[in-house]
């Protein structure tokens, strides 16, 4: 009888641990004793980036290549609001020369991956130039959820076609 009880407890123990964090994510199951239900994690829609786009984590650098006939935009989640204005971004070419970043008071917004993104900066360089892009958050104002990053996305610089 004792052996049967030990066997039952050994089988039940892993089931009781169903609320543990596994691979950095909650399993979404509530224990039978607490009576609460943990909502399933929200599904995120993957962002389908255009060719030539790169993601650069905050406080790191990444490499972008200037597509011919385009400008590059540094985009951030619109939800960051005023915290985005604290970002300090730099773009340098292969010789270490800083590229000029251009901004406007009215921030262009777009939807990507079920989230609204706004353009903070626009810049250009010689076609096919390899550029180092980095954005620092010295005041630590960007929300730390997930892995915060900026998107560096090409946009055609050609004027719209005549109608």
PDB file of N, CA and C in Angstrom, residues 47 64 74 78 88-89 95 108 116 119 130 145 148-149 155:
ATOM      1  N   UNK A  47       5.708  40.682 -37.756  1.00  0.00           N
ATOM      2  CA  UNK A  47       5.860  41.796 -38.678  1.00  0.00           C
ATOM      3  C   UNK A  47       6.564  41.266 -39.921  1.00  0.00           C
ATOM      4  N   UNK A  64      22.696  48.308 -41.708  1.00  0.00           N
ATOM      5  CA  UNK A  64      21.680  48.449 -42.750  1.00  0.00           C
ATOM      6  C   UNK A  64      22.399  48.839 -44.039  1.00  0.00           C
ATOM      7  N   UNK A  74      13.844  55.290 -39.331  1.00  0.00           N
ATOM      8  CA  UNK A  74      13.955  54.644 -38.025  1.00  0.00           C
ATOM      9  C   UNK A  74      12.573  54.748 -37.399  1.00  0.00           C
ATOM     10  N   UNK A  78       4.443  53.361 -31.694  1.00  0.00           N
ATOM     11  CA  UNK A  78       3.762  54.605 -31.331  1.00  0.00           C
ATOM     12  C   UNK A  78       3.376  54.598 -29.855  1.00  0.00           C
ATOM     13  N   UNK A  88      18.419  58.485 -28.490  1.00  0.00           N
ATOM     14  CA  UNK A  88      19.517  59.167 -29.167  1.00  0.00           C
ATOM     15  C   UNK A  88      20.040  58.211 -30.228  1.00  0.00           C
ATOM     16  N   UNK A  89      19.734  58.511 -31.499  1.00  0.00           N
ATOM     17  CA  UNK A  89      20.099  57.618 -32.593  1.00  0.00           C
ATOM     18  C   UNK A  89      21.254  58.208 -33.395  1.00  0.00           C
ATOM     19  N   UNK A  95      33.245  54.844 -43.116  1.00  0.00           N
ATOM     20  CA  UNK A  95      34.418  55.634 -42.728  1.00  0.00           C
ATOM     21  C   UNK A  95      34.255  56.253 -41.348  1.00  0.00           C
ATOM     22  N   UNK A 108       5.028  60.393 -39.045  1.00  0.00           N
ATOM     23  CA  UNK A 108       4.291  59.477 -39.923  1.00  0.00           C
ATOM     24  C   UNK A 108       4.052  58.176 -39.168  1.00  0.00           C
ATOM     25  N   UNK A 116       0.866  49.926 -34.052  1.00  0.00           N
ATOM     26  CA  UNK A 116       1.126  51.168 -34.769  1.00  0.00           C
ATOM     27  C   UNK A 116       2.577  51.601 -34.516  1.00  0.00           C
ATOM     28  N   UNK A 119       7.521  56.981 -37.404  1.00  0.00           N
ATOM     29  CA  UNK A 119       8.849  57.280 -37.906  1.00  0.00           C
ATOM     30  C   UNK A 119       9.450  58.404 -37.069  1.00  0.00           C
ATOM     31  N   UNK A 130      27.000  50.610 -46.660  1.00  0.00           N
ATOM     32  CA  UNK A 130      26.782  49.855 -45.418  1.00  0.00           C
ATOM     33  C   UNK A 130      26.799  50.873 -44.280  1.00  0.00           C
ATOM     34  N   UNK A 145       9.379  46.067 -21.692  1.00  0.00           N
ATOM     35  CA  UNK A 145       8.677  44.832 -22.034  1.00  0.00           C
ATOM     36  C   UNK A 145       9.240  44.236 -23.319  1.00  0.00           C
ATOM     37  N   UNK A 148      12.969  45.625 -26.486  1.00  0.00           N
ATOM     38  CA  UNK A 148      12.704  46.831 -27.262  1.00  0.00           C
ATOM     39  C   UNK A 148      13.711  46.984 -28.405  1.00  0.00           C
ATOM     40  N   UNK A 149      13.186  47.337 -29.566  1.00  0.00           N
ATOM     41  CA  UNK A 149      14.030  47.544 -30.727  1.00  0.00           C
ATOM     42  C   UNK A 149      13.434  48.619 -31.611  1.00  0.00           C
ATOM     43  N   UNK A 155      12.203  53.217 -47.598  1.00  0.00           N
ATOM     44  CA  UNK A 155      11.018  53.821 -48.224  1.00  0.00           C
ATOM     45  C   UNK A 155      11.476  54.451 -49.525  1.00  0.00           C
TER      46      UNK A 155
END
